[in-house]
JSON list of C-alpha atoms in Angstrom, two decimals:
[
{"chain": "A", "resi": 1, "resn": "ARG", "atom": "CA", "xyz": [4.81, 1.87, 0.21]},
{"chain": "A", "resi": 2, "resn": "CYS", "atom": "CA", "xyz": [7.59, 0.11, -1.60]},
{"chain": "A", "resi": 3, "resn": "TYR", "atom": "CA", "xyz": [9.08, 1.41, -4.81]},
{"chain": "A", "resi": 4, "resn": "ASN", "atom": "CA", "xyz": [11.76, 0.09, -7.15]},
{"chain": "A", "resi": 5, "resn": "GLU", "atom": "CA", "xyz": [14.78, 2.08, -8.36]},
{"chain": "A", "resi": 6, "resn": "GLY", "atom": "CA", "xyz": [12.63, 3.52, -11.15]},
{"chain": "A", "resi": 7, "resn": "GLY", "atom": "CA", "xyz": [10.09, 4.94, -8.70]},
{"chain": "A", "resi": 8, "resn": "GLU", "atom": "CA", "xyz": [7.39, 2.44, -9.62]},
{"chain": "A", "resi": 9, "resn": "THR", "atom": "CA", "xyz": [5.20, 1.10, -6.82]},
{"chain": "A", "resi": 10, "resn": "ILE", "atom": "CA", "xyz": [6.04, -2.56, -6.20]},
{"chain": "A", "resi": 11, "resn": "SER", "atom": "CA", "xyz": [3.98, -3.02, -3.08]},
{"chain": "A", "resi": 12, "resn": "GLU", "atom": "CA", "xyz": [1.12, -1.18, -1.38]},
{"chain": "A", "resi": 13, "resn": "LYS", "atom": "CA", "xyz": [2.23, -2.58, 1.96]},
{"chain": "A", "resi": 14, "resn": "LEU", "atom": "CA", "xyz": [3.42, 0.02, 4.39]},
{"chain": "A", "resi": 15, "resn": "VAL", "atom": "CA", "xyz": [6.79, -0.22, 6.13]},
{"chain": "A", "resi": 16, "resn": "ALA", "atom": "CA", "xyz": [6.59, -0.46, 9.92]},
{"chain": "A", "resi": 17, "resn": "ILE", "atom": "CA", "xyz": [9.18, 2.32, 10.17]},
{"chain": "A", "resi": 18, "resn": "GLN", "atom": "CA", "xyz": [9.03, 2.76, 13.91]},
{"chain": "A", "resi": 19, "resn": "ARG", "atom": "CA", "xyz": [9.62, -0.94, 14.47]},
{"chain": "A", "resi": 20, "resn": "LEU", "atom": "CA", "xyz": [12.46, -0.82, 12.00]},
{"chain": "A", "resi": 21, "resn": "ALA", "atom": "CA", "xyz": [14.08, 2.14, 13.88]},
{"chain": "A", "resi": 22, "resn": "ASP", "atom": "CA", "xyz": [13.82, 0.09, 17.07]},
{"chain": "A", "resi": 23, "resn": "LEU", "atom": "CA", "xyz": [15.16, -3.06, 15.45]},
{"chain": "A", "resi": 24, "resn": "ILE", "atom": "CA", "xyz": [18.30, -1.37, 14.10]},
{"chain": "A", "resi": 25, "resn": "GLY", "atom": "CA", "xyz": [18.90, 0.53, 17.32]},
{"chain": "A", "resi": 26, "resn": "LEU", "atom": "CA", "xyz": [18.20, 4.03, 16.05]},
{"chain": "A", "resi": 27, "resn": "ALA", "atom": "CA", "xyz": [15.48, 4.77, 18.62]},
{"chain": "A", "resi": 28, "resn": "LYS", "atom": "CA", "xyz": [13.52, 2.88, 21.26]},
{"chain": "A", "resi": 29, "resn": "LEU", "atom": "CA", "xyz": [9.88, 2.19, 20.30]},
{"chain": "A", "resi": 30, "resn": "TYR", "atom": "CA", "xyz": [7.50, 2.56, 23.24]},
{"chain": "A", "resi": 31, "resn": "GLU", "atom": "CA", "xyz": [4.54, 0.69, 21.84]},
{"chain": "A", "resi": 32, "resn": "ASP", "atom": "CA", "xyz": [2.21, 1.68, 24.67]},
{"chain": "A", "resi": 33, "resn": "VAL", "atom": "CA", "xyz": [2.35, 5.27, 23.35]},
{"chain": "A", "resi": 34, "resn": "HIS", "atom": "CA", "xyz": [3.26, 4.63, 19.71]},
{"chain": "A", "resi": 35, "resn": "LEU", "atom": "CA", "xyz": [6.35, 6.81, 20.05]},
{"chain": "A", "resi": 36, "resn": "CYS", "atom": "CA", "xyz": [10.02, 6.32, 19.22]},
{"chain": "A", "resi": 37, "resn": "VAL", "atom": "CA", "xyz": [12.50, 7.98, 21.58]},
{"chain": "A", "resi": 38, "resn": "HIS", "atom": "CA", "xyz": [16.09, 8.63, 20.59]},
{"chain": "A", "resi": 39, "resn": "LYS", "atom": "CA", "xyz": [18.71, 8.69, 23.38]},
{"chain": "A", "resi": 40, "resn": "GLU", "atom": "CA", "xyz": [19.87, 12.19, 22.44]},
{"chain": "A", "resi": 41, "resn": "TYR", "atom": "CA", "xyz": [16.89, 13.85, 20.67]},
{"chain": "A", "resi": 42, "resn": "GLY", "atom": "CA", "xyz": [14.12, 12.13, 22.61]},
{"chain": "A", "resi": 43, "resn": "PRO", "atom": "CA", "xyz": [10.76, 12.11, 20.81]},
{"chain": "A", "resi": 44, "resn": "TRP", "atom": "CA", "xyz": [11.80, 14.94, 18.53]},
{"chain": "A", "resi": 45, "resn": "ILE", "atom": "CA", "xyz": [12.65, 12.76, 15.57]},
{"chain": "A", "resi": 46, "resn": "ALA", "atom": "CA", "xyz": [10.67, 11.58, 12.52]},
{"chain": "A", "resi": 47, "resn": "PHE", "atom": "CA", "xyz": [11.16, 8.85, 10.03]},
{"chain": "A", "resi": 48, "resn": "ARG", "atom": "CA", "xyz": [10.16, 9.35, 6.41]},
{"chain": "A", "resi": 49, "resn": "ALA", "atom": "CA", "xyz": [11.91, 6.73, 4.32]},
{"chain": "A", "resi": 50, "resn": "VAL", "atom": "CA", "xyz": [13.93, 3.55, 4.25]},
{"chain": "A", "resi": 51, "resn": "VAL", "atom": "CA", "xyz": [16.38, 2.88, 1.48]},
{"chain": "A", "resi": 52, "resn": "VAL", "atom": "CA", "xyz": [17.35, -0.70, 0.73]},
{"chain": "A", "resi": 53, "resn": "MET", "atom": "CA", "xyz": [20.40, -1.30, -1.47]},
{"chain": "A", "resi": 54, "resn": "ASN", "atom": "CA", "xyz": [22.07, -4.35, -2.94]},
{"chain": "A", "resi": 55, "resn": "GLU", "atom": "CA", "xyz": [25.45, -3.38, -1.49]},
{"chain": "A", "resi": 56, "resn": "ASN", "atom": "CA", "xyz": [27.76, -4.55, 1.29]},
{"chain": "A", "resi": 57, "resn": "ALA", "atom": "CA", "xyz": [25.86, -3.70, 4.45]},
{"chain": "A", "resi": 58, "resn": "ASP", "atom": "CA", "xyz": [29.09, -3.06, 6.42]},
{"chain": "A", "resi": 59, "resn": "ASP", "atom": "CA", "xyz": [29.66, 0.06, 4.31]},
{"chain": "A", "resi": 60, "resn": "PHE", "atom": "CA", "xyz": [26.35, 1.55, 5.45]},
{"chain": "A", "resi": 61, "resn": "MET", "atom": "CA", "xyz": [25.81, 0.35, 9.04]},
{"chain": "A", "resi": 62, "resn": "VAL", "atom": "CA", "xyz": [24.86, 2.78, 11.77]},
{"chain": "A", "resi": 63, "resn": "SER", "atom": "CA", "xyz": [27.67, 3.15, 14.28]},
{"chain": "A", "resi": 64, "resn": "SER", "atom": "CA", "xyz": [27.16, 0.90, 17.28]},
{"chain": "A", "resi": 65, "resn": "THR", "atom": "CA", "xyz": [27.78, 3.98, 19.51]},
{"chain": "A", "resi": 66, "resn": "ASN", "atom": "CA", "xyz": [24.42, 5.36, 18.17]},
{"chain": "A", "resi": 67, "resn": "ASN", "atom": "CA", "xyz": [22.49, 2.21, 18.91]},
{"chain": "A", "resi": 68, "resn": "THR", "atom": "CA", "xyz": [19.72, 2.45, 21.44]},
{"chain": "A", "resi": 69, "resn": "SER", "atom": "CA", "xyz": [19.33, -0.55, 23.70]},
{"chain": "A", "resi": 70, "resn": "GLY", "atom": "CA", "xyz": [17.35, -0.75, 26.85]},
{"chain": "A", "resi": 71, "resn": "ASP", "atom": "CA", "xyz": [15.10, 2.04, 28.05]},
{"chain": "A", "resi": 72, "resn": "VAL", "atom": "CA", "xyz": [15.73, 5.60, 26.98]},
{"chain": "A", "resi": 73, "resn": "ILE", "atom": "CA", "xyz": [13.15, 7.17, 29.27]},
{"chain": "A", "resi": 74, "resn": "THR", "atom": "CA", "xyz": [12.45, 6.60, 32.93]},
{"chain": "A", "resi": 75, "resn": "LYS", "atom": "CA", "xyz": [9.39, 4.74, 34.28]},
{"chain": "A", "resi": 76, "resn": "GLU", "atom": "CA", "xyz": [8.01, 8.12, 35.46]},
{"chain": "A", "resi": 77, "resn": "GLU", "atom": "CA", "xyz": [8.44, 9.65, 32.00]},
{"chain": "A", "resi": 78, "resn": "LEU", "atom": "CA", "xyz": [6.76, 6.64, 30.43]},
{"chain": "A", "resi": 79, "resn": "ALA", "atom": "CA", "xyz": [3.87, 6.92, 32.89]},
{"chain": "A", "resi": 80, "resn": "ASN", "atom": "CA", "xyz": [3.44, 10.56, 31.95]},
{"chain": "A", "resi": 81, "resn": "ALA", "atom": "CA", "xyz": [3.55, 9.65, 28.25]},
{"chain": "A", "resi": 82, "resn": "VAL", "atom": "CA", "xyz": [0.95, 6.95, 28.73]},
{"chain": "A", "resi": 83, "resn": "LEU", "atom": "CA", "xyz": [-1.41, 9.48, 30.37]},
{"chain": "A", "resi": 84, "resn": "ALA", "atom": "CA", "xyz": [-0.82, 11.95, 27.52]},
{"chain": "A", "resi": 85, "resn": "PHE", "atom": "CA", "xyz": [-1.35, 9.21, 24.91]},
{"chain": "A", "resi": 86, "resn": "LYS", "atom": "CA", "xyz": [-4.69, 8.21, 26.45]},
{"chain": "A", "resi": 87, "resn": "LYS", "atom": "CA", "xyz": [-5.89, 11.86, 26.11]},
{"chain": "A", "resi": 88, "resn": "ALA", "atom": "CA", "xyz": [-4.65, 12.06, 22.51]},
{"chain": "A", "resi": 89, "resn": "GLU", "atom": "CA", "xyz": [-6.13, 8.70, 21.61]},
{"chain": "A", "resi": 90, "resn": "TYR", "atom": "CA", "xyz": [-9.52, 9.79, 23.01]},
{"chain": "A", "resi": 91, "resn": "ASP", "atom": "CA", "xyz": [-9.67, 12.63, 20.44]},
{"chain": "A", "resi": 92, "resn": "ILE", "atom": "CA", "xyz": [-7.44, 11.50, 17.60]},
{"chain": "A", "resi": 93, "resn": "SER", "atom": "CA", "xyz": [-7.89, 14.75, 15.61]},
{"chain": "A", "resi": 94, "resn": "ASN", "atom": "CA", "xyz": [-6.76, 16.93, 18.53]},
{"chain": "A", "resi": 95, "resn": "THR", "atom": "CA", "xyz": [-3.37, 18.22, 17.34]},
{"chain": "A", "resi": 96, "resn": "GLU", "atom": "CA", "xyz": [-2.61, 19.84, 20.71]},
{"chain": "A", "resi": 97, "resn": "ALA", "atom": "CA", "xyz": [-3.07, 16.52, 22.48]},
{"chain": "A", "resi": 98, "resn": "TRP", "atom": "CA", "xyz": [-0.52, 14.82, 20.21]},
{"chain": "A", "resi": 99, "resn": "ILE", "atom": "CA", "xyz": [1.97, 17.63, 20.78]},
{"chain": "A", "resi": 100, "resn": "LEU", "atom": "CA", "xyz": [1.45, 17.25, 24.52]},
{"chain": "A", "resi": 101, "resn": "LEU", "atom": "CA", "xyz": [2.38, 13.58, 24.17]},
{"chain": "A", "resi": 102, "resn": "ARG", "atom": "CA", "xyz": [5.85, 14.51, 22.94]},
{"chain": "A", "resi": 103, "resn": "ASP", "atom": "CA", "xyz": [6.02, 17.33, 25.53]},
{"chain": "A", "resi": 104, "resn": "SER", "atom": "CA", "xyz": [5.28, 14.78, 28.30]},
{"chain": "A", "resi": 105, "resn": "ILE", "atom": "CA", "xyz": [8.96, 13.84, 28.12]},
{"chain": "A", "resi": 106, "resn": "PRO", "atom": "CA", "xyz": [10.37, 17.30, 28.95]},
{"chain": "A", "resi": 107, "resn": "ARG", "atom": "CA", "xyz": [14.11, 16.66, 29.26]},
{"chain": "A", "resi": 108, "resn": "PHE", "atom": "CA", "xyz": [14.50, 16.72, 25.46]},
{"chain": "A", "resi": 109, "resn": "GLN", "atom": "CA", "xyz": [12.83, 20.12, 24.98]},
{"chain": "A", "resi": 110, "resn": "LYS", "atom": "CA", "xyz": [15.92, 21.73, 23.45]},
{"chain": "A", "resi": 111, "resn": "TYR", "atom": "CA", "xyz": [15.24, 19.57, 20.36]},
{"chain": "A", "resi": 112, "resn": "LYS", "atom": "CA", "xyz": [11.54, 20.37, 20.13]},
{"chain": "A", "resi": 113, "resn": "TYR", "atom": "CA", "xyz": [10.27, 21.11, 16.67]},
{"chain": "A", "resi": 114, "resn": "THR", "atom": "CA", "xyz": [9.38, 24.68, 15.75]},
{"chain": "A", "resi": 115, "resn": "GLU", "atom": "CA", "xyz": [5.72, 25.68, 15.89]},
{"chain": "A", "resi": 116, "resn": "GLU", "atom": "CA", "xyz": [5.51, 25.40, 12.10]},
{"chain": "A", "resi": 117, "resn": "GLN", "atom": "CA", "xyz": [7.11, 21.92, 12.10]},
{"chain": "A", "resi": 118, "resn": "LEU", "atom": "CA", "xyz": [4.79, 20.69, 14.78]},
{"chain": "A", "resi": 119, "resn": "TYR", "atom": "CA", "xyz": [1.63, 21.82, 13.05]},
{"chain": "A", "resi": 120, "resn": "TYR", "atom": "CA", "xyz": [2.73, 20.56, 9.66]},
{"chain": "A", "resi": 121, "resn": "HIS", "atom": "CA", "xyz": [3.75, 17.19, 11.21]},
{"chain": "A", "resi": 122, "resn": "TYR", "atom": "CA", "xyz": [0.34, 16.67, 12.71]},
{"chain": "A", "resi": 123, "resn": "THR", "atom": "CA", "xyz": [-1.94, 18.38, 10.16]},
{"chain": "A", "resi": 124, "resn": "LYS", "atom": "CA", "xyz": [-0.09, 18.00, 6.83]},
{"chain": "A", "resi": 125, "resn": "ASP", "atom": "CA", "xyz": [-1.44, 21.49, 5.99]},
{"chain": "A", "resi": 126, "resn": "LYS", "atom": "CA", "xyz": [0.52, 22.51, 2.89]},
{"chain": "A", "resi": 127, "resn": "SER", "atom": "CA", "xyz": [-0.05, 26.19, 3.54]},
{"chain": "A", "resi": 128, "resn": "ILE", "atom": "CA", "xyz": [2.38, 25.88, 6.44]},
{"chain": "A", "resi": 129, "resn": "LEU", "atom": "CA", "xyz": [5.05, 24.67, 4.06]},
{"chain": "A", "resi": 130, "resn": "LYS", "atom": "CA", "xyz": [4.29, 27.42, 1.56]},
{"chain": "A", "resi": 131, "resn": "SER", "atom": "CA", "xyz": [4.54, 30.05, 4.27]},
{"chain": "A", "resi": 132, "resn": "ALA", "atom": "CA", "xyz": [7.86, 28.63, 5.52]},
{"chain": "A", "resi": 133, "resn": "VAL", "atom": "CA", "xyz": [9.30, 28.62, 1.99]},
{"chain": "A", "resi": 134, "resn": "SER", "atom": "CA", "xyz": [8.13, 32.23, 1.38]},
{"chain": "A", "resi": 135, "resn": "GLN", "atom": "CA", "xyz": [9.70, 33.41, 4.60]},
{"chain": "A", "resi": 136, "resn": "LYS", "atom": "CA", "xyz": [12.96, 31.62, 3.74]},
{"chain": "A", "resi": 137, "resn": "GLN", "atom": "CA", "xyz": [13.03, 33.18, 0.30]},
{"chain": "A", "resi": 138, "resn": "GLU", "atom": "CA", "xyz": [12.43, 36.65, 1.73]},
{"chain": "A", "resi": 139, "resn": "SER", "atom": "CA", "xyz": [15.35, 36.36, 4.19]}
]
């Protein structure tokens, strides 16, 4: 949704954040699998917000060395992702299937989310967040 500087809703339209990430070169959007892939972090990225300011854009531009152009994954990796996506799409509520979609591009595994991050990402179960905060406070 779109909000003004006071936090008031100015539009109920959603931002196509994956398309925006692709457009600005942050990550490549593979529309066949509805997944953005970053050249370093692979599919282990998430987008939560876009901030638009009335300022000189040159002061805030992403470095061109970070821009993603062309394919980030191989044809074989994309084929594996397409197969995984078809399984996930068949049962949209199957969290494991959606995790397997990201896992279908294995060379980025060192950036894989923790178990808690994965399950919160796909389920939005607030008890996972509460547990993580409690554990952090205890340590």
